[in-house]
Amino acid sequence: MSVANFKFLGALCSKTHNPALRVIGNNFFRVSATLPFSTSSQCISQSSEREFLLRHQVSSEKKTNKNWVIYRVASLGLLGGMVGCFLAPGNAVIDFATVTLLVHHNYFGLKSVIADYAPLVFKDWFTSMLYFTWLLISIVTLGLLYSFNYNNIGFSKALTNFFKL
Amino acid sequence: MASGFGISRTVLRKSGQRLNFGSIGKQCDHSLQVVRCSANAAAPNTGREPRLKTFSVYRWNPEGKSLPVMQKYEVDLDDCGPMVLDALIKIKNEQDPTLAFRRSCREGICGSCAMNIGGINTLACLSRIDPNPKKSTRIYPLPHMYVVKDLVPDMNNFYAQYRSIEPFLKQKDSTKLGVENYQSVEDRQKLDGLYECILCACCSTSCPSYWWSSDKYLGPAVLMQAYRWIIDSRDEYTSERLDKLNDPFSLYKCHTIMNCTKTCPKGLNPGLAIAELKKMLASHNSYKTPIAASQ
């Protein structure tokens, strides 16, 4: 029963357009050809160790899950920071923290938008350029906001002044 | 408290279609309307005015050189079953045999007749015809899929993605070979709302993220099945399955648009499954292992 399943999977894999899967599929055939009828546990563990990875999964650095947590924690922090701006305007810690989290949130948010839509319209090199451009803009924004916090009234005071208009 | 996808969580939604019978429908209960429909379908047309309904169907022939067109067909609803699939079969039998569409079970369990009806991805066999004669029912193939002919989409990419998540039980302990895999009632309840997926692709093709990134984003149907195998207590490759999803595209292109849950014709909740996957991955540690070059 098990060998039949592997042959079936191997046949499936061999016919696919995905080159990685096809290689794996061909290897399947080679394994089961030498063992036409087997109940060996070694055969099973061999197939379980084979990977069915798609190309973008192979090259991944496997840290997206941690990044996702950081984005969510930063969003909550930003929420707290914006509330803190109104509760304690002029506080330097709140100013710098809010500004940093704001730029962090906006940078990764818009980067995700570029990643979704730019590859549909532009070539890969242009998309990479868009990422780099956005990174530059974010860094400049962060620098300017920091200098505003340091040399001027600060982000929270500016925000409260704006709402007093 | 039920665990996982127990009935108390809104996973198994009522998968009934909205019944648009006008003011009459609102006063009657569901079962009465079903009876009335079947009675109408069975009654022979005794010279009355035919109750004509226009169906505007997407047509495209790969062997011709023309662009896709919308072709209108008129169907007498008094001589037709209540579902859109009944109308399509009637059109194919009586008016245009060249109309191509997939169908099999006619009861919403095989997933073959998945198409876009009135802007919504559903199964044609479960989608009741809107009897309003002034509106035409628009029927398109599943959105953003390559079309083989008329209403038949190319499902190969979808199937390849399903294959890639290894939708079968994998165990490391070879002593379990030939021995029953015992599973507690609670563990089996976790699979409720997940195993019922018929892989019709209605959800994946309703997801804008899947439209734009169908080469790398797996889509809600496949991700829900990945979750089904990850939380299966009998499966021992949980960590490896989670590792496979740990890249910017496979899972994380989901932006919680929730079109998938809204459109599922079986009343399942892929959006919830994806959220649970993200939660599981948040506390998961992946160690990047180099892939053997011999492969």
CSV table of C-alpha atoms in Angstrom, one decimal:
chain,number,residue,atom,x,y,z
A,1,MET,CA,0.0,0.0,0.0
A,2,SER,CA,2.7,2.4,1.0
A,3,VAL,CA,4.9,1.7,-2.1
A,4,ALA,CA,1.9,2.2,-4.4
A,5,ASN,CA,1.3,5.6,-2.8
A,6,PHE,CA,5.0,6.7,-3.3
A,7,LYS,CA,4.9,5.6,-7.0
A,8,PHE,CA,1.7,7.6,-7.5
A,9,LEU,CA,3.3,10.6,-5.8
A,10,GLY,CA,6.4,10.1,-7.9
A,11,ALA,CA,4.3,9.9,-11.1
A,12,LEU,CA,2.5,13.1,-10.0
A,13,CYS,CA,5.7,14.9,-9.4
A,14,SER,CA,7.3,13.8,-12.6
A,15,LYS,CA,4.6,15.3,-14.7
A,16,THR,CA,4.6,18.7,-13.0
A,17,HIS,CA,6.0,21.8,-14.5
A,18,ASN,CA,7.9,22.6,-11.3
A,19,PRO,CA,11.5,21.5,-11.9
A,20,ALA,CA,12.2,20.9,-8.2
A,21,LEU,CA,9.2,18.5,-7.9
A,22,ARG,CA,10.1,16.8,-11.1
A,23,VAL,CA,13.6,16.0,-9.8
A,24,ILE,CA,12.1,14.6,-6.7
A,25,GLY,CA,9.5,12.6,-8.7
A,26,ASN,CA,12.2,11.1,-10.8
A,27,ASN,CA,14.1,10.1,-7.7
A,28,PHE,CA,10.9,8.5,-6.4
A,29,PHE,CA,10.7,6.3,-9.5
A,30,ARG,CA,14.3,5.2,-9.0
A,31,VAL,CA,13.6,4.2,-5.4
A,32,SER,CA,10.5,2.2,-6.0
A,33,ALA,CA,11.8,0.5,-9.2
A,34,THR,CA,14.3,-1.4,-7.1
A,35,LEU,CA,11.7,-2.3,-4.5
A,36,PRO,CA,8.6,-3.4,-6.4
A,37,PHE,CA,7.0,-4.9,-3.2
A,38,SER,CA,8.3,-3.8,0.1
A,39,THR,CA,7.1,-3.3,3.6
A,40,SER,CA,10.4,-1.9,4.7
A,41,SER,CA,10.3,1.0,7.2
A,42,GLN,CA,13.4,2.4,5.6
A,43,CYS,CA,11.5,3.1,2.4
A,44,ILE,CA,8.9,5.2,4.2
A,45,SER,CA,11.4,7.3,6.2
A,46,GLN,CA,13.3,8.0,3.0
A,47,SER,CA,10.3,9.5,1.3
A,48,SER,CA,9.3,11.4,4.3
A,49,GLU,CA,12.6,13.1,4.4
A,50,ARG,CA,12.3,14.2,0.8
A,51,GLU,CA,11.2,17.8,0.5
A,52,PHE,CA,8.4,19.2,-1.7
A,53,LEU,CA,9.8,22.7,-1.5
A,54,LEU,CA,8.8,25.4,-4.1
A,55,ARG,CA,11.6,27.6,-5.3
A,56,HIS,CA,10.8,30.6,-3.2
A,57,GLN,CA,10.6,28.4,-0.1
A,58,VAL,CA,14.1,26.9,-0.7
A,59,SER,CA,15.7,30.3,-0.8
A,60,SER,CA,13.9,31.7,2.2
A,61,GLU,CA,15.8,32.8,5.3
A,62,LYS,CA,13.0,31.4,7.6
A,63,LYS,CA,12.7,34.5,9.7
A,64,THR,CA,9.4,35.8,8.4
A,65,ASN,CA,7.5,34.5,11.4
A,66,LYS,CA,9.7,36.5,13.8
A,67,ASN,CA,9.3,39.6,11.6
A,68,TRP,CA,5.6,39.2,11.7
A,69,VAL,CA,5.6,39.2,15.5
A,70,ILE,CA,7.8,42.4,15.5
A,71,TYR,CA,5.4,44.2,13.1
A,72,ARG,CA,2.4,43.4,15.4
A,73,VAL,CA,4.2,44.4,18.6
A,74,ALA,CA,5.4,47.6,16.9
A,75,SER,CA,1.8,48.4,15.9
A,76,LEU,CA,0.6,48.0,19.4
A,77,GLY,CA,3.6,50.1,20.6
A,78,LEU,CA,2.7,52.8,18.1
A,79,LEU,CA,-0.9,52.8,19.4
A,80,GLY,CA,0.4,53.3,22.9
A,81,GLY,CA,2.8,56.0,21.7
A,82,MET,CA,0.1,58.0,20.0
A,83,VAL,CA,-2.1,57.8,23.1
A,84,GLY,CA,1.0,58.8,25.2
A,85,CYS,CA,1.5,61.8,22.9
A,86,PHE,CA,-1.8,63.3,24.0
A,87,LEU,CA,-1.5,62.2,27.6
A,88,ALA,CA,2.0,63.6,28.1
A,89,PRO,CA,2.9,66.0,25.4
A,90,GLY,CA,6.5,67.2,25.4
A,91,ASN,CA,7.9,64.0,26.9
A,92,ALA,CA,11.1,63.2,25.0
A,93,VAL,CA,11.0,59.4,25.4
A,94,ILE,CA,7.4,59.3,24.1
A,95,ASP,CA,8.4,61.6,21.2
A,96,PHE,CA,11.4,59.6,20.0
A,97,ALA,CA,9.6,56.2,20.6
A,98,THR,CA,6.5,57.3,18.7
A,99,VAL,CA,8.4,58.7,15.8
A,100,THR,CA,10.6,55.6,15.5
A,101,LEU,CA,7.6,53.2,15.6
A,102,LEU,CA,5.7,55.4,13.2
A,103,VAL,CA,8.4,55.3,10.6
A,104,HIS,CA,9.0,51.6,11.2
A,105,HIS,CA,5.2,50.9,10.8
A,106,ASN,CA,4.9,53.0,7.6
A,107,TYR,CA,8.1,51.6,6.1
A,108,PHE,CA,7.1,48.0,6.4
A,109,GLY,CA,3.5,48.7,5.6
A,110,LEU,CA,4.2,50.5,2.3
A,111,LYS,CA,7.0,48.0,1.5
A,112,SER,CA,4.4,45.2,1.7
A,113,VAL,CA,2.2,47.2,-0.7
A,114,ILE,CA,5.0,47.7,-3.2
A,115,ALA,CA,5.8,43.9,-2.9
A,116,ASP,CA,2.2,43.1,-3.7
A,117,TYR,CA,1.6,45.4,-6.7
A,118,ALA,CA,4.9,46.5,-8.2
A,119,PRO,CA,6.0,43.1,-9.6
A,120,LEU,CA,2.7,43.0,-11.6
A,121,VAL,CA,3.6,46.2,-13.5
A,122,PHE,CA,7.3,46.7,-13.4
A,123,LYS,CA,10.4,44.7,-14.1
A,124,ASP,CA,12.3,43.1,-11.2
A,125,TRP,CA,15.2,45.6,-11.2
A,126,PHE,CA,12.7,48.5,-11.1
A,127,THR,CA,10.9,46.9,-8.2
A,128,SER,CA,14.1,46.5,-6.3
A,129,MET,CA,14.8,50.2,-7.0
A,130,LEU,CA,11.4,51.1,-5.6
A,131,TYR,CA,12.3,49.2,-2.4
A,132,PHE,CA,15.6,51.0,-2.1
A,133,THR,CA,14.0,54.4,-2.8
A,134,TRP,CA,11.3,53.8,-0.2
A,135,LEU,CA,14.0,52.8,2.3
A,136,LEU,CA,15.9,56.1,1.6
A,137,ILE,CA,12.8,58.1,2.0
A,138,SER,CA,12.0,56.4,5.3
A,139,ILE,CA,15.6,57.0,6.6
A,140,VAL,CA,15.4,60.6,5.7
A,141,THR,CA,12.0,61.0,7.3
A,142,LEU,CA,13.3,59.4,10.5
A,143,GLY,CA,16.3,61.7,10.5
A,144,LEU,CA,14.2,64.8,9.9
A,145,LEU,CA,11.7,63.8,12.6
A,146,TYR,CA,14.5,63.1,15.1
A,147,SER,CA,16.0,66.5,14.4
A,148,PHE,CA,12.5,68.0,14.8
A,149,ASN,CA,12.2,66.3,18.2
A,150,TYR,CA,15.7,67.4,19.2
A,151,ASN,CA,15.8,71.0,17.9
A,152,ASN,CA,12.2,72.0,17.8
A,153,ILE,CA,9.1,71.5,20.0
A,154,GLY,CA,8.9,67.8,19.4
A,155,PHE,CA,6.4,65.5,17.7
A,156,SER,CA,3.8,65.2,20.6
A,157,LYS,CA,3.7,69.0,21.1
A,158,ALA,CA,3.3,69.5,17.4
A,159,LEU,CA,0.4,67.0,17.3
A,160,THR,CA,-1.4,68.6,20.2
A,161,ASN,CA,-0.9,72.1,18.7
A,162,PHE,CA,-2.4,70.8,15.4
A,163,PHE,CA,-5.5,69.6,17.2
A,164,LYS,CA,-5.9,72.9,18.9
A,165,LEU,CA,-6.3,74.6,15.6
B,1,MET,CA,-15.4,24.5,25.7
B,2,ALA,CA,-14.8,23.0,22.3
B,3,SER,CA,-11.3,23.1,21.1
B,4,GLY,CA,-9.9,24.2,17.8
B,5,PHE,CA,-12.6,24.3,15.2
B,6,GLY,CA,-15.5,23.1,17.4
B,7,ILE,CA,-19.0,24.1,16.5
B,8,SER,CA,-19.1,26.8,19.1
B,9,ARG,CA,-16.7,28.8,17.0
B,10,THR,CA,-18.1,30.3,13.8
B,11,VAL,CA,-16.3,28.0,11.5
B,12,LEU,CA,-19.3,26.0,10.1
B,13,ARG,CA,-21.4,28.9,9.0
B,14,LYS,CA,-24.8,28.3,7.5
B,15,SER,CA,-23.9,27.6,3.9
B,16,GLY,CA,-27.3,28.4,2.5
B,17,GLN,CA,-27.6,30.8,-0.4
B,18,ARG,CA,-29.5,34.0,0.0
B,19,LEU,CA,-33.0,33.4,-1.4
B,20,ASN,CA,-34.2,36.3,-3.5
B,21,PHE,CA,-37.9,35.5,-4.0
B,22,GLY,CA,-38.9,39.0,-3.2
B,23,SER,CA,-41.6,39.7,-0.7
B,24,ILE,CA,-43.1,36.2,-0.9
B,25,GLY,CA,-39.8,34.6,0.1
B,26,LYS,CA,-39.4,36.7,3.2
B,27,GLN,CA,-42.5,35.4,4.8
B,28,CYS,CA,-42.0,31.7,4.0
B,29,ASP,CA,-39.5,29.5,5.7
B,30,HIS,CA,-36.7,27.7,3.9
B,31,SER,CA,-38.3,24.3,3.5
B,32,LEU,CA,-41.5,25.6,2.0
B,33,GLN,CA,-39.6,27.5,-0.7
B,34,VAL,CA,-37.6,24.3,-1.6
B,35,VAL,CA,-40.9,22.4,-1.9
B,36,ARG,CA,-42.4,25.1,-4.1
B,37,CYS,CA,-39.4,25.1,-6.4
B,38,SER,CA,-39.4,21.4,-7.0
B,39,ALA,CA,-43.1,21.4,-7.6
B,40,ASN,CA,-42.7,24.1,-10.2
B,41,ALA,CA,-39.9,22.2,-11.9
B,42,ALA,CA,-41.9,19.0,-12.1
B,43,ALA,CA,-45.1,20.5,-13.4
B,44,PRO,CA,-45.4,20.3,-17.2
B,45,ASN,CA,-45.6,23.6,-19.1
B,46,THR,CA,-49.3,23.6,-20.1
B,47,GLY,CA,-49.2,26.5,-22.7
B,48,ARG,CA,-48.5,29.2,-20.1
B,49,GLU,CA,-46.2,32.1,-20.7
B,50,PRO,CA,-42.6,30.8,-20.3
B,51,ARG,CA,-40.9,32.4,-17.4
B,52,LEU,CA,-37.8,33.4,-19.2
B,53,LYS,CA,-34.6,34.2,-17.5
B,54,THR,CA,-31.5,35.5,-19.3
B,55,PHE,CA,-28.1,33.9,-18.5
B,56,SER,CA,-25.1,35.9,-19.7
B,57,VAL,CA,-22.3,33.4,-20.0
B,58,TYR,CA,-18.6,33.9,-20.6
B,59,ARG,CA,-17.6,32.2,-23.9
B,60,TRP,CA,-14.1,31.7,-25.3
B,61,ASN,CA,-12.8,29.1,-27.7
B,62,PRO,CA,-9.1,28.5,-27.6
B,63,GLU,CA,-9.2,27.2,-31.2
B,64,GLY,CA,-10.8,30.3,-32.6
B,65,LYS,CA,-9.0,33.6,-32.9
B,66,SER,CA,-11.6,35.8,-31.2
B,67,LEU,CA,-11.5,37.4,-27.8
B,68,PRO,CA,-13.8,36.2,-25.1
B,69,VAL,CA,-17.5,37.3,-25.4
B,70,MET,CA,-20.5,37.2,-23.2
B,71,GLN,CA,-23.3,35.1,-24.8
B,72,LYS,CA,-26.9,35.4,-23.7
B,73,TYR,CA,-29.2,32.5,-23.3
B,74,GLU,CA,-32.8,32.5,-22.4
B,75,VAL,CA,-34.1,29.7,-20.2
B,76,ASP,CA,-37.7,28.9,-19.2
B,77,LEU,CA,-37.5,28.7,-15.4
B,78,ASP,CA,-40.7,26.7,-15.2
B,79,ASP,CA,-39.0,23.9,-17.2
B,80,CYS,CA,-35.7,24.0,-15.4
B,81,GLY,CA,-34.4,22.9,-12.0
B,82,PRO,CA,-33.8,25.5,-9.4
B,83,MET,CA,-30.0,25.7,-9.5
B,84,VAL,CA,-27.7,27.5,-12.0
B,85,LEU,CA,-26.1,24.1,-12.9
B,86,ASP,CA,-29.6,22.9,-14.0
B,87,ALA,CA,-29.8,25.9,-16.3
B,88,LEU,CA,-26.3,25.4,-17.7
B,89,ILE,CA,-27.1,21.7,-18.4
B,90,LYS,CA,-30.4,22.7,-20.0
B,91,ILE,CA,-28.6,25.3,-22.2
B,92,LYS,CA,-26.0,22.7,-23.2
B,93,ASN,CA,-28.7,20.1,-24.0
B,94,GLU,CA,-31.2,22.2,-25.9
B,95,GLN,CA,-29.5,25.4,-27.1
B,96,ASP,CA,-25.7,25.2,-27.4
B,97,PRO,CA,-23.8,21.9,-27.0
B,98,THR,CA,-20.5,23.7,-27.4
B,99,LEU,CA,-20.8,25.3,-24.0
B,100,ALA,CA,-18.0,23.9,-21.8
B,101,PHE,CA,-18.1,23.6,-18.0
B,102,ARG,CA,-17.1,21.1,-15.4
B,103,ARG,CA,-19.7,19.2,-13.4
B,104,SER,CA,-20.1,15.9,-11.6
B,105,CYS,CA,-22.1,15.3,-8.4
B,106,ARG,CA,-24.7,18.0,-8.7
B,107,GLU,CA,-24.9,18.1,-4.9
B,108,GLY,CA,-22.1,20.4,-3.8
B,109,ILE,CA,-19.6,17.7,-2.7
B,110,CYS,CA,-17.2,17.3,-5.6
B,111,GLY,CA,-16.3,20.9,-6.3
B,112,SER,CA,-16.2,20.5,-10.1
B,113,CYS,CA,-18.7,23.2,-11.0
B,114,ALA,CA,-17.0,26.1,-9.1
B,115,MET,CA,-17.5,29.3,-11.1
B,116,ASN,CA,-18.3,33.0,-10.6
B,117,ILE,CA,-22.1,33.5,-10.6
B,118,GLY,CA,-23.4,37.1,-10.1
B,119,GLY,CA,-19.9,38.2,-9.0
B,120,ILE,CA,-19.7,35.5,-6.3
B,121,ASN,CA,-17.5,32.4,-6.4
B,122,THR,CA,-19.7,29.4,-5.7
B,123,LEU,CA,-20.7,26.0,-6.9
B,124,ALA,CA,-23.2,26.2,-9.7
B,125,CYS,CA,-25.1,23.2,-8.3
B,126,LEU,CA,-25.7,25.0,-5.0
B,127,SER,CA,-26.4,28.4,-6.4
B,128,ARG,CA,-30.1,29.0,-6.7
B,129,ILE,CA,-31.3,30.9,-9.8
B,130,ASP,CA,-32.5,34.4,-9.1
B,131,PRO,CA,-36.0,34.3,-10.6
B,132,ASN,CA,-36.2,38.0,-11.3
B,133,PRO,CA,-36.7,38.2,-15.1
B,134,LYS,CA,-35.5,41.8,-15.4
B,135,LYS,CA,-31.9,40.9,-14.3
B,136,SER,CA,-29.7,38.6,-16.2
B,137,THR,CA,-27.5,36.2,-14.3
B,138,ARG,CA,-23.8,36.7,-15.2
B,139,ILE,CA,-21.7,33.6,-15.2
B,140,TYR,CA,-17.9,33.8,-15.4
B,141,PRO,CA,-15.2,31.3,-14.8
B,142,LEU,CA,-13.2,31.5,-11.5
B,143,PRO,CA,-11.4,34.9,-11.5
B,144,HIS,CA,-7.7,35.3,-12.5
B,145,MET,CA,-7.3,31.7,-13.6
B,146,TYR,CA,-6.1,30.8,-17.1
B,147,VAL,CA,-9.1,29.6,-19.0
B,148,VAL,CA,-9.0,26.3,-21.0
B,149,LYS,CA,-12.4,26.9,-22.6
B,150,ASP,CA,-15.6,28.8,-21.7
B,151,LEU,CA,-16.1,28.2,-18.0
B,152,VAL,CA,-13.3,25.7,-17.5
B,153,PRO,CA,-10.3,27.1,-15.6
B,154,ASP,CA,-6.8,25.6,-15.6
B,155,MET,CA,-6.4,24.2,-12.1
B,156,ASN,CA,-2.9,22.8,-12.4
B,157,ASN,CA,-1.2,25.5,-10.4
B,158,PHE,CA,-3.7,25.1,-7.6
B,159,TYR,CA,-3.2,21.3,-7.6
B,160,ALA,CA,0.6,21.7,-7.6
B,161,GLN,CA,0.4,24.0,-4.6
B,162,TYR,CA,-1.8,21.5,-2.8
B,163,ARG,CA,0.7,18.8,-3.6
B,164,SER,CA,3.5,20.9,-2.2
B,165,ILE,CA,2.1,21.0,1.3
B,166,GLU,CA,2.3,17.1,1.4
B,167,PRO,CA,-1.4,16.5,2.3
B,168,PHE,CA,-0.8,13.1,3.8
B,169,LEU,CA,0.0,11.6,7.1
B,170,LYS,CA,3.8,11.6,7.8
B,171,GLN,CA,5.3,9.8,10.8
B,172,LYS,CA,8.8,9.4,11.9
B,173,ASP,CA,8.3,6.5,14.2
B,174,SER,CA,8.4,3.4,11.9
B,175,THR,CA,7.1,1.2,14.6
B,176,LYS,CA,3.7,2.7,14.0
B,177,LEU,CA,3.5,1.0,10.6
B,178,GLY,CA,0.5,-1.2,10.4
B,179,VAL,CA,-0.7,-0.1,13.8
B,180,GLU,CA,-3.8,2.0,14.3
B,181,ASN,CA,-3.2,5.6,15.0
B,182,TYR,CA,-5.3,6.3,18.1
B,183,GLN,CA,-6.8,9.8,18.3
B,184,SER,CA,-8.8,11.3,21.1
B,185,VAL,CA,-12.3,12.7,20.6
B,186,GLU,CA,-10.9,16.2,21.3
B,187,ASP,CA,-8.1,15.8,18.8
B,188,ARG,CA,-10.5,14.6,16.2
B,189,GLN,CA,-12.8,17.6,16.9
B,190,LYS,CA,-9.9,19.9,15.9
B,191,LEU,CA,-10.3,18.6,12.4
B,192,ASP,CA,-13.9,19.6,12.1
B,193,GLY,CA,-14.4,22.5,9.7
B,194,LEU,CA,-11.1,21.6,8.0
B,195,TYR,CA,-11.5,18.1,6.5
B,196,GLU,CA,-14.8,19.1,4.7
B,197,CYS,CA,-12.9,21.2,2.1
B,198,ILE,CA,-13.7,19.9,-1.3
B,199,LEU,CA,-10.8,21.9,-3.0
B,200,CYS,CA,-13.2,23.7,-5.3
B,201,ALA,CA,-10.8,26.7,-5.3
B,202,CYS,CA,-13.7,29.2,-4.8
B,203,CYS,CA,-11.8,30.7,-1.8
B,204,SER,CA,-8.4,31.0,-3.4
B,205,THR,CA,-9.7,32.5,-6.5
B,206,SER,CA,-11.7,35.1,-4.5
B,207,CYS,CA,-8.5,36.3,-2.8
B,208,PRO,CA,-7.0,39.5,-4.4
B,209,SER,CA,-3.6,38.5,-2.9
B,210,TYR,CA,-3.8,35.2,-4.7
B,211,TRP,CA,-4.7,37.0,-7.9
B,212,TRP,CA,-1.6,39.1,-7.7
B,213,SER,CA,0.8,36.4,-6.4
B,214,SER,CA,-0.6,33.0,-7.3
B,215,ASP,CA,2.8,31.7,-8.2
B,216,LYS,CA,4.2,32.1,-4.7
B,217,TYR,CA,1.2,32.7,-2.3
B,218,LEU,CA,-0.4,29.3,-1.6
B,219,GLY,CA,-4.0,30.7,-1.2
B,220,PRO,CA,-6.6,30.0,1.5
B,221,ALA,CA,-7.6,26.5,0.3
B,222,VAL,CA,-4.1,25.1,0.4
B,223,LEU,CA,-3.3,26.9,3.6
B,224,MET,CA,-6.3,25.6,5.3
B,225,GLN,CA,-5.3,22.1,4.3
B,226,ALA,CA,-1.8,22.8,5.5
B,227,TYR,CA,-3.3,23.7,8.9
B,228,ARG,CA,-5.4,20.5,8.8
B,229,TRP,CA,-2.3,18.4,8.6
B,230,ILE,CA,-0.4,20.5,11.1
B,231,ILE,CA,-3.0,20.2,13.9
B,232,ASP,CA,-3.6,16.5,13.1
B,233,SER,CA,-2.4,14.8,16.3
B,234,ARG,CA,-1.4,11.7,14.3
B,235,ASP,CA,1.1,13.6,12.2
B,236,GLU,CA,4.7,13.9,13.4
B,237,TYR,CA,6.1,16.4,11.0
B,238,THR,CA,4.5,19.5,12.5
B,239,SER,CA,7.7,21.4,12.8
B,240,GLU,CA,8.8,20.7,9.2
B,241,ARG,CA,5.3,21.6,7.9
B,242,LEU,CA,5.5,25.0,9.8
B,243,ASP,CA,9.0,25.6,8.5
B,244,LYS,CA,7.8,25.2,4.9
B,245,LEU,CA,5.4,28.1,5.4
B,246,ASN,CA,8.0,30.4,7.0
B,247,ASP,CA,8.8,32.7,4.1
B,248,PRO,CA,7.4,36.1,3.0
B,249,PHE,CA,5.1,34.6,0.4
B,250,SER,CA,3.6,31.2,1.1
B,251,LEU,CA,1.5,32.2,4.1
B,252,TYR,CA,2.3,35.9,4.9
B,253,LYS,CA,0.9,37.3,1.7
B,254,CYS,CA,-2.5,36.9,3.4
B,255,HIS,CA,-3.6,40.4,4.5
B,256,THR,CA,-6.8,39.2,6.2
B,257,ILE,CA,-9.1,40.4,3.3
B,258,MET,CA,-11.5,37.6,4.3
B,259,ASN,CA,-13.1,37.1,0.9
B,260,CYS,CA,-12.3,33.4,1.3
B,261,THR,CA,-14.6,32.9,4.3
B,262,LYS,CA,-17.3,35.0,2.7
B,263,THR,CA,-17.4,33.0,-0.5
B,264,CYS,CA,-16.8,29.4,0.7
B,265,PRO,CA,-19.8,27.4,-0.6
B,266,LYS,CA,-19.4,24.8,2.1
B,267,GLY,CA,-19.5,27.3,4.9
B,268,LEU,CA,-15.9,26.8,6.0
B,269,ASN,CA,-13.6,29.4,7.5
B,270,PRO,CA,-10.1,29.4,5.7
B,271,GLY,CA,-9.5,32.9,7.1
B,272,LEU,CA,-9.6,31.6,10.6
B,273,ALA,CA,-7.3,28.7,9.7
B,274,ILE,CA,-4.7,31.1,8.3
B,275,ALA,CA,-4.9,33.2,11.4
B,276,GLU,CA,-4.3,30.1,13.5
B,277,LEU,CA,-1.3,29.3,11.3
B,278,LYS,CA,0.1,32.7,11.9
B,279,LYS,CA,-0.3,32.3,15.6
B,280,MET,CA,1.4,28.9,15.5
B,281,LEU,CA,4.3,30.2,13.5
B,282,ALA,CA,4.7,33.2,15.8
B,283,SER,CA,5.9,30.9,18.6
B,284,HIS,CA,7.8,28.5,16.3
B,285,ASN,CA,11.5,28.4,15.9
B,286,SER,CA,12.8,27.7,12.4
B,287,TYR,CA,16.4,26.7,11.9
B,288,LYS,CA,17.4,27.2,8.4
B,289,THR,CA,18.7,23.8,7.1
B,290,PRO,CA,20.7,23.7,3.9
B,291,ILE,CA,18.9,21.8,1.1
B,292,ALA,CA,21.0,18.8,-0.1
B,293,ALA,CA,22.6,19.7,-3.5
B,294,SER,CA,22.1,16.1,-4.7
B,295,GLN,CA,18.4,16.7,-5.2
